[in-house]
Amino acid sequence: MSPSSHNRGPDLTLIAGAAPSSASDSRPGPEGPAARELDWSIYMARAQGGDREAYRRLLEEITPYLRSLAARRVPNRSDVEDAVQDALLTIHAVRHTYDPSRPFGPWLVAIANRRIVDGLRRRGRTGARETPLDAEHETFAAPEANYHEAASEARALREAVESLPPGQRDAIRMLKLREMSLKEAAAVSGMTVAALKVATHRAVKSLRKVLGRQDRRT
Amino acid sequence: MITTPDLIESLVANAAPVRRLRPPVARAVGWLLFAALMLALLAISHEVRPDLALRLRQPEFAIGIAASLATGVLAAIASFTASIPDRSRRWLLLPLPALVLWVSTIGYGCLVNWISLSPSLPLGDEAGCFALLVLTGVPLSLAMLIMLRHAALLAPTRVAISGGLAVAAVTATALSIFHEHDASAIILIWNFGTAVLLVALGGAFGRRMFSWVAYAGK
């Protein structure tokens, strides 16, 4: 392929007097795109008659060309391949509309452009109803990624502790949140160790009820 | 998703010989012959309006009927030509001059007969009118749809609008031949209304109808 020689698709005409190069020579010779297009025209004429080998060669040769056409209009790489396949399927479906007495290029480009534009419209339509998955929608296994949830749980816990009776609340704060020992807590609050134990036990029980937690940790 | 080389393989495997389309003008002539046959059958079953010879001598009637017939012929040629991928879409403008002439004769008829516009047609007359429209319009539309089914993947809406115009113009011609113009303005409005309706239907549902026929044919 010589991609340098075409920018706007093969708006070429058959060169007068150009001998139809034999179809056995599949290489697009140094004559350039005009000769290649003539080859394609011959392949298609044969394919219409049921020549599978010519058809395979034609499809294989036009595929990179279709890809370059699509890549110019379609931004997304996988969508480019979709457009190429769509164009190939359409060419297959309407191959009887090609008239071998006319140049092949305009026929090919018209079909390809049609399918590319249709595909862009279709993707535009579905794209309008979709939301892309951005980085901020992603979540990770690492605990730091889920601070949000943890924060809301902490608030729920704080509110639950707040709603306890004063004796139980102080016991929980001192023993569980500030992690004081029973002796220290007894000294600070003036409650007995036994009373602190009972208050903590009751507080944990009612917290469990409030938070609806089933876990056995205390 | 199937890879492109696999797709090419499967297309090659399905590359049965196809029959090339005849030149578009020849196909348009085929459709017009079918339309002529329809009109001939109608002429045998219905009777041609008794005052046809008389009316044909009136210039505005003769010009109107010639314009609608020309619109039908040109729109048919335009549809068949524009349905081929590599033909210019400017072909669709082909029936425009005849269409303008036709519409202006309708407008002129309306203007002249405005005063003689009778408030309503007898009900049976309108029903017969409608039956005639359906009898000519439906088979012609179906024939056009099937003959142009390859346009489903290419330019369905444009081609359907043009095809609708061809059917409408032929139908209107039939109406002027078979139906008595006692309340000519109303019949003319009917004509024009049908044309607009058919073209609008072609534009709105052409894409869907084409793809339906195209897939049913496979």
Coordinates of C-alpha atoms in Angstrom, one line a residue:
Chain A
M1 CA 0.0 0.0 0.0
S2 CA 1.2 3.5 -0.6
P3 CA -0.7 5.6 1.9
S4 CA 1.2 8.8 1.0
S5 CA -0.5 9.1 -2.3
H6 CA -4.1 9.5 -1.2
N7 CA -5.6 11.9 1.2
R8 CA -9.1 12.3 0.1
G9 CA -10.0 8.8 -1.1
P10 CA -9.5 7.6 -4.5
D11 CA -11.3 10.1 -6.6
L12 CA -9.5 8.7 -9.5
T13 CA -10.6 7.8 -13.0
L14 CA -9.4 5.0 -15.1
I15 CA -6.4 5.9 -17.0
A16 CA -7.1 5.8 -20.7
G17 CA -5.2 3.0 -22.4
A18 CA -4.0 1.5 -19.2
A19 CA -3.8 -2.2 -20.0
P20 CA -5.8 -4.2 -17.4
S21 CA -3.0 -5.6 -15.5
S22 CA -3.5 -9.3 -15.0
A23 CA -5.3 -10.1 -11.8
S24 CA -2.7 -12.7 -10.8
D25 CA -0.5 -9.8 -9.9
S26 CA -2.1 -8.6 -6.7
R27 CA 0.6 -6.1 -5.8
P28 CA -0.3 -2.5 -6.3
G29 CA 2.6 -1.8 -8.5
P30 CA 4.5 1.4 -8.8
E31 CA 1.8 2.7 -11.2
G32 CA 0.0 4.0 -8.1
P33 CA -3.5 4.1 -6.9
A34 CA -5.1 4.2 -10.3
A35 CA -3.7 0.8 -11.2
R36 CA -4.7 -0.5 -7.8
E37 CA -8.2 0.7 -8.3
L38 CA -8.3 -0.9 -11.7
D39 CA -7.3 -4.2 -10.0
W40 CA -10.0 -3.8 -7.5
S41 CA -12.5 -3.2 -10.2
I42 CA -11.5 -6.4 -11.9
Y43 CA -11.5 -8.3 -8.7
M44 CA -15.0 -7.1 -7.9
A45 CA -16.2 -8.0 -11.4
R46 CA -14.9 -11.5 -10.9
A47 CA -16.3 -11.7 -7.4
Q48 CA -19.8 -10.8 -8.8
G49 CA -19.4 -13.9 -10.9
G50 CA -18.6 -16.0 -7.9
D51 CA -14.7 -16.0 -8.0
R52 CA -13.9 -16.4 -4.3
E53 CA -10.2 -16.0 -4.6
A54 CA -10.6 -12.6 -6.3
Y55 CA -13.1 -11.6 -3.7
R56 CA -10.8 -12.5 -0.8
R57 CA -8.0 -10.5 -2.4
L58 CA -10.3 -7.6 -2.9
L59 CA -11.5 -7.6 0.7
E60 CA -8.0 -8.0 2.1
E61 CA -6.7 -5.2 0.0
I62 CA -9.5 -2.7 0.7
T63 CA -9.5 -3.3 4.4
P64 CA -6.4 -1.2 5.2
Y65 CA -7.8 1.5 3.0
L66 CA -11.2 1.4 4.7
R67 CA -9.4 1.5 8.0
S68 CA -7.5 4.7 7.0
L69 CA -10.8 6.2 5.8
A70 CA -12.5 5.4 9.1
A71 CA -9.6 6.5 11.3
R72 CA -9.9 10.0 9.8
R73 CA -13.5 10.4 11.1
V74 CA -13.8 8.0 14.0
P75 CA -11.9 9.0 17.2
N76 CA -12.0 5.7 19.0
R77 CA -9.8 2.8 17.9
S78 CA -12.2 0.0 18.5
D79 CA -15.0 2.0 16.8
V80 CA -12.7 2.3 13.8
E81 CA -12.6 -1.5 13.5
D82 CA -16.4 -1.6 13.9
A83 CA -16.8 0.9 11.1
V84 CA -14.4 -1.2 8.9
Q85 CA -16.4 -4.4 9.5
D86 CA -19.7 -2.5 9.0
A87 CA -18.4 -1.3 5.6
L88 CA -17.2 -4.7 4.6
L89 CA -20.6 -6.2 5.4
T90 CA -22.4 -3.5 3.5
I91 CA -20.1 -4.0 0.5
H92 CA -20.9 -7.7 0.6
A93 CA -24.6 -7.0 0.8
V94 CA -24.7 -4.5 -2.1
R95 CA -22.0 -5.9 -4.3
H96 CA -24.4 -6.4 -7.1
T97 CA -24.8 -2.7 -7.4
Y98 CA -21.3 -2.2 -8.6
D99 CA -21.1 -1.6 -12.4
P100 CA -17.6 -2.7 -13.6
S101 CA -17.7 -0.2 -16.4
R102 CA -17.5 2.5 -13.8
P103 CA -14.5 3.3 -11.5
F104 CA -14.4 1.3 -8.3
G105 CA -13.1 4.0 -6.0
P106 CA -16.1 6.3 -5.8
W107 CA -18.4 3.3 -5.2
L108 CA -16.2 2.1 -2.4
V109 CA -15.8 5.5 -0.8
A110 CA -19.5 6.3 -1.0
I111 CA -20.4 3.1 0.8
A112 CA -17.6 3.5 3.4
N113 CA -18.5 7.1 4.2
R114 CA -22.2 6.2 4.5
R115 CA -21.5 3.5 7.0
I116 CA -18.9 5.6 8.9
V117 CA -21.4 8.5 9.2
D118 CA -24.2 6.1 10.2
G119 CA -22.0 4.6 12.9
L120 CA -21.0 8.0 14.3
R121 CA -24.7 8.9 14.5
R122 CA -25.6 5.7 16.2
R123 CA -22.8 6.0 18.7
G124 CA -23.7 9.6 19.2
R125 CA -27.3 8.6 20.1
T126 CA -26.3 5.9 22.5
G127 CA -23.5 8.0 23.9
A128 CA -25.9 10.7 24.9
R129 CA -27.6 8.2 27.3
E130 CA -24.4 6.8 28.8
T131 CA -22.1 8.1 31.5
P132 CA -18.5 7.3 31.1
L133 CA -16.8 5.5 34.0
D134 CA -14.4 8.0 35.4
A135 CA -11.6 7.7 37.9
E136 CA -13.8 9.1 40.6
H137 CA -16.4 6.3 40.1
E138 CA -13.8 3.6 40.7
T139 CA -13.3 2.0 44.1
F140 CA -10.3 0.1 45.4
A141 CA -9.7 -2.6 48.0
A142 CA -7.3 -0.4 49.9
P143 CA -9.0 0.9 53.0
E144 CA -8.0 4.6 52.3
A145 CA -10.1 4.5 49.2
N146 CA -13.3 3.9 51.2
Y147 CA -12.9 6.7 53.8
H148 CA -16.3 8.0 52.8
E149 CA -18.1 4.9 54.1
A150 CA -16.0 4.7 57.2
A151 CA -16.8 8.3 58.0
S152 CA -20.5 7.7 57.8
E153 CA -20.3 4.6 60.0
A154 CA -18.3 6.5 62.6
R155 CA -20.9 9.2 62.7
A156 CA -23.6 6.6 63.2
L157 CA -21.6 5.1 66.0
R158 CA -21.0 8.5 67.6
E159 CA -24.7 9.3 67.5
A160 CA -25.6 6.0 69.0
V161 CA -23.1 6.5 71.8
E162 CA -24.6 10.0 72.3
S163 CA -28.1 8.5 72.8
L164 CA -27.0 6.2 75.6
P165 CA -27.9 7.0 79.3
P166 CA -25.2 9.1 80.9
G167 CA -23.6 6.3 83.1
Q168 CA -23.3 3.9 80.2
R169 CA -22.1 6.7 77.9
D170 CA -19.3 7.7 80.2
A171 CA -18.3 4.1 80.7
I172 CA -18.1 3.4 77.0
R173 CA -16.2 6.6 76.4
M174 CA -13.6 6.0 79.0
L175 CA -13.1 2.2 78.5
K176 CA -13.6 1.8 74.8
L177 CA -12.9 5.1 73.1
R178 CA -10.2 6.4 75.3
E179 CA -9.0 2.9 76.1
M180 CA -8.5 3.6 79.9
S181 CA -8.1 0.6 82.2
L182 CA -10.9 -0.2 84.6
K183 CA -8.8 1.1 87.5
E184 CA -8.1 4.5 85.8
A185 CA -11.8 4.8 84.8
A186 CA -12.9 4.0 88.4
A187 CA -10.5 6.7 89.7
V188 CA -11.7 9.3 87.2
S189 CA -15.4 8.7 87.5
G190 CA -15.7 7.6 91.1
M191 CA -17.7 4.5 90.1
T192 CA -16.7 1.0 91.3
V193 CA -15.1 -1.4 88.9
A194 CA -18.1 -3.7 89.1
A195 CA -20.4 -0.8 88.3
L196 CA -18.2 0.2 85.3
K197 CA -18.3 -3.4 84.0
V198 CA -22.0 -3.6 84.3
A199 CA -22.5 -0.2 82.6
T200 CA -20.1 -1.1 79.8
H201 CA -21.9 -4.4 79.3
R202 CA -25.3 -2.7 79.1
A203 CA -24.0 0.0 76.8
V204 CA -22.5 -2.5 74.3
K205 CA -25.8 -4.4 74.4
S206 CA -27.9 -1.4 73.6
L207 CA -25.4 -0.1 71.0
R208 CA -25.7 -3.4 69.3
K209 CA -29.4 -3.1 69.3
V210 CA -29.3 0.5 68.0
L211 CA -26.8 -0.3 65.3
G212 CA -28.4 -3.6 64.4
R213 CA -25.0 -5.3 64.4
Q214 CA -24.8 -9.0 64.8
D215 CA -21.0 -9.3 65.3
R216 CA -19.9 -10.8 68.5
R217 CA -17.0 -8.4 69.2
T218 CA -17.1 -6.5 72.4
Chain B
M1 CA -16.4 -9.4 18.5
I2 CA -15.4 -11.2 15.4
T3 CA -12.0 -10.2 14.0
T4 CA -11.8 -8.6 10.7
P5 CA -9.8 -11.4 9.0
D6 CA -12.5 -13.9 10.2
L7 CA -15.2 -11.6 8.9
I8 CA -13.5 -11.6 5.5
E9 CA -13.3 -15.4 5.5
S10 CA -17.0 -15.7 6.3
L11 CA -17.9 -13.2 3.6
V12 CA -15.7 -15.0 1.1
A13 CA -17.4 -18.3 2.0
N14 CA -20.8 -16.6 1.3
A15 CA -19.7 -15.1 -2.0
A16 CA -22.3 -16.7 -4.2
P17 CA -22.5 -15.2 -7.7
V18 CA -24.7 -12.2 -7.9
R19 CA -26.6 -10.7 -10.8
R20 CA -25.6 -7.2 -11.5
L21 CA -28.2 -4.5 -11.5
R22 CA -29.3 -3.3 -14.8
P23 CA -28.6 0.4 -15.5
P24 CA -30.8 2.6 -13.3
V25 CA -32.7 4.1 -16.2
A26 CA -33.6 0.6 -17.5
R27 CA -34.9 -0.3 -14.1
A28 CA -36.9 2.9 -13.8
V29 CA -38.4 2.1 -17.2
G30 CA -39.3 -1.4 -15.8
W31 CA -41.1 0.2 -12.9
L32 CA -42.9 2.7 -15.1
L33 CA -44.0 -0.2 -17.4
F34 CA -45.4 -1.8 -14.3
A35 CA -47.2 1.4 -13.4
A36 CA -48.5 1.6 -17.0
L37 CA -49.8 -1.9 -16.6
M38 CA -51.6 -1.0 -13.4
L39 CA -53.2 2.0 -15.0
A40 CA -54.3 -0.1 -18.0
L41 CA -55.9 -2.7 -15.7
L42 CA -57.6 0.1 -13.8
A43 CA -58.8 1.5 -17.1
I44 CA -60.4 -1.9 -17.9
S45 CA -62.0 -2.4 -14.5
H46 CA -63.0 1.2 -13.8
E47 CA -64.0 3.4 -16.7
V48 CA -62.0 6.3 -17.9
R49 CA -63.9 9.4 -17.0
P50 CA -66.3 10.2 -19.7
D51 CA -65.2 13.8 -20.3
L52 CA -61.5 12.9 -20.6
A53 CA -61.2 13.8 -24.3
L54 CA -62.9 17.1 -23.6
R55 CA -60.8 17.9 -20.6
L56 CA -57.6 17.1 -22.4
R57 CA -58.3 19.9 -24.8
Q58 CA -58.2 22.3 -21.9
P59 CA -54.7 23.6 -21.6
E60 CA -54.5 23.7 -17.8
F61 CA -55.8 20.2 -17.4
A62 CA -53.4 18.9 -20.1
I63 CA -50.4 20.7 -18.6
G64 CA -51.3 19.5 -15.1
I65 CA -51.6 15.9 -16.2
A66 CA -48.4 16.1 -18.3
A67 CA -46.6 17.7 -15.4
S68 CA -47.7 15.1 -12.9
L69 CA -46.8 12.3 -15.3
A70 CA -43.4 13.9 -16.0
T71 CA -42.8 14.2 -12.2
G72 CA -43.5 10.5 -11.8
V73 CA -41.2 9.5 -14.6
L74 CA -38.3 11.8 -13.5
A75 CA -38.7 10.9 -9.9
A76 CA -38.6 7.2 -10.7
I77 CA -35.4 7.7 -12.7
A78 CA -34.0 9.8 -9.9
S79 CA -34.8 7.2 -7.3
F80 CA -33.2 4.4 -9.2
T81 CA -30.1 6.3 -10.1
A82 CA -29.5 7.9 -6.6
S83 CA -29.9 4.4 -5.0
I84 CA -26.6 3.3 -6.6
P85 CA -23.8 4.2 -4.2
D86 CA -21.5 6.0 -6.5
R87 CA -24.1 8.2 -8.3
S88 CA -24.4 11.8 -7.3
R89 CA -27.2 12.7 -5.0
R90 CA -27.9 15.6 -7.3
W91 CA -29.9 13.2 -9.3
L92 CA -32.6 13.6 -6.7
L93 CA -33.2 17.1 -8.0
L94 CA -34.1 15.8 -11.5
P95 CA -37.9 15.8 -10.9
L96 CA -37.9 19.3 -9.4
P97 CA -38.8 21.3 -12.6
A98 CA -41.7 19.1 -13.4
L99 CA -42.8 19.1 -9.7
V100 CA -42.8 22.9 -9.7
L101 CA -44.9 23.0 -12.8
W102 CA -47.3 20.4 -11.4
V103 CA -47.7 22.2 -8.1
S104 CA -48.2 25.5 -9.8
T105 CA -51.0 24.0 -12.0
I106 CA -52.6 22.8 -8.8
G107 CA -52.2 26.2 -7.3
Y108 CA -53.6 27.8 -10.4
G109 CA -56.6 25.4 -10.4
C110 CA -57.3 26.2 -6.8
L111 CA -57.2 29.9 -7.5
V112 CA -59.5 29.7 -10.5
N113 CA -61.9 27.3 -8.9
W114 CA -61.9 28.9 -5.5
I115 CA -65.3 30.5 -6.0
S116 CA -66.8 27.3 -7.4
L117 CA -65.5 25.3 -4.5
S118 CA -68.4 23.2 -3.3
P119 CA -68.5 22.7 0.4
S120 CA -68.3 18.9 0.3
L121 CA -68.2 16.0 -2.0
P122 CA -70.8 13.2 -1.8
L123 CA -69.4 10.6 0.6
G124 CA -69.4 7.8 -2.0
D125 CA -67.3 10.0 -4.3
E126 CA -64.6 10.5 -1.7
A127 CA -64.5 6.8 -0.8
G128 CA -64.1 5.9 -4.5
C129 CA -61.3 8.4 -4.7
F130 CA -59.6 7.0 -1.8
A131 CA -60.0 3.4 -3.0
L132 CA -58.4 4.4 -6.3
L133 CA -55.5 6.0 -4.5
V134 CA -54.9 2.8 -2.5
L135 CA -55.3 0.6 -5.5
T136 CA -52.6 2.3 -7.4
G137 CA -50.4 3.5 -4.6
V138 CA -49.9 0.3 -2.7
P139 CA -48.6 -2.0 -5.5
L140 CA -46.5 0.8 -6.9
S141 CA -44.9 1.5 -3.5
L142 CA -44.3 -2.2 -2.8
A143 CA -42.7 -2.7 -6.2
M144 CA -40.5 0.4 -5.7
L145 CA -39.5 -0.8 -2.2
I146 CA -38.5 -4.2 -3.4
M147 CA -36.6 -2.9 -6.4
L148 CA -34.7 -0.4 -4.3
R149 CA -34.1 -2.6 -1.3
H150 CA -30.3 -2.4 -1.6
A151 CA -30.7 1.3 -0.6
A152 CA -31.5 0.2 2.9
L153 CA -27.9 0.3 4.0
L154 CA -27.0 3.4 1.9
A155 CA -29.3 6.3 1.7
P156 CA -32.8 5.0 2.7
T157 CA -34.5 8.3 3.6
R158 CA -33.4 10.3 0.6
V159 CA -34.3 7.5 -1.8
A160 CA -37.6 6.8 0.0
I161 CA -38.7 10.4 -0.3
S162 CA -37.9 10.4 -4.0
G163 CA -39.7 7.1 -4.5
G164 CA -42.7 8.4 -2.6
L165 CA -42.8 11.3 -5.0
A166 CA -42.7 9.0 -8.0
V167 CA -45.6 6.9 -6.6
A168 CA -47.6 10.0 -5.6
A169 CA -47.2 11.6 -9.1
V170 CA -48.2 8.4 -10.9
T171 CA -51.2 8.0 -8.5
A172 CA -52.2 11.6 -9.0
T173 CA -52.1 11.1 -12.8
A174 CA -54.3 8.0 -12.4
L175 CA -56.7 10.1 -10.3
S176 CA -57.0 12.8 -13.0
I177 CA -57.6 10.2 -15.7
F178 CA -60.2 8.2 -13.8
H179 CA -61.9 10.6 -11.5
E180 CA -64.3 13.3 -12.6
H181 CA -63.3 16.7 -11.6
D182 CA -66.7 18.0 -10.6
A183 CA -65.2 19.7 -7.6
S184 CA -61.9 20.2 -9.2
A185 CA -60.3 22.2 -6.4
I186 CA -61.1 19.5 -3.9
I187 CA -59.7 16.8 -6.2
L188 CA -56.6 18.9 -6.7
I189 CA -56.1 19.4 -3.0
W190 CA -56.7 15.6 -2.7
N191 CA -54.0 15.1 -5.2
F192 CA -51.5 17.3 -3.6
G193 CA -52.4 16.1 -0.1
T194 CA -51.8 12.5 -1.2
A195 CA -48.5 13.5 -2.7
V196 CA -47.4 15.2 0.5
L197 CA -48.6 12.3 2.5
L198 CA -46.8 9.7 0.4
V199 CA -43.5 11.7 0.4
A200 CA -43.8 12.3 4.2
L201 CA -44.5 8.6 4.8
G202 CA -41.5 7.7 2.6
G203 CA -39.3 10.1 4.7
A204 CA -40.6 8.9 8.0
F205 CA -40.8 5.1 7.5
G206 CA -38.6 4.6 4.5
R207 CA -35.6 3.6 6.5
R208 CA -37.6 1.0 8.5
M209 CA -39.5 -0.3 5.5
F210 CA -36.3 -0.7 3.5
S211 CA -34.5 -2.5 6.2
W212 CA -37.5 -4.8 6.7
V213 CA -37.6 -5.7 3.0
A214 CA -33.8 -6.1 2.9
Y215 CA -33.7 -8.5 5.8
A216 CA -36.8 -10.4 4.7
G217 CA -35.1 -11.0 1.4
K218 CA -32.1 -12.7 2.9

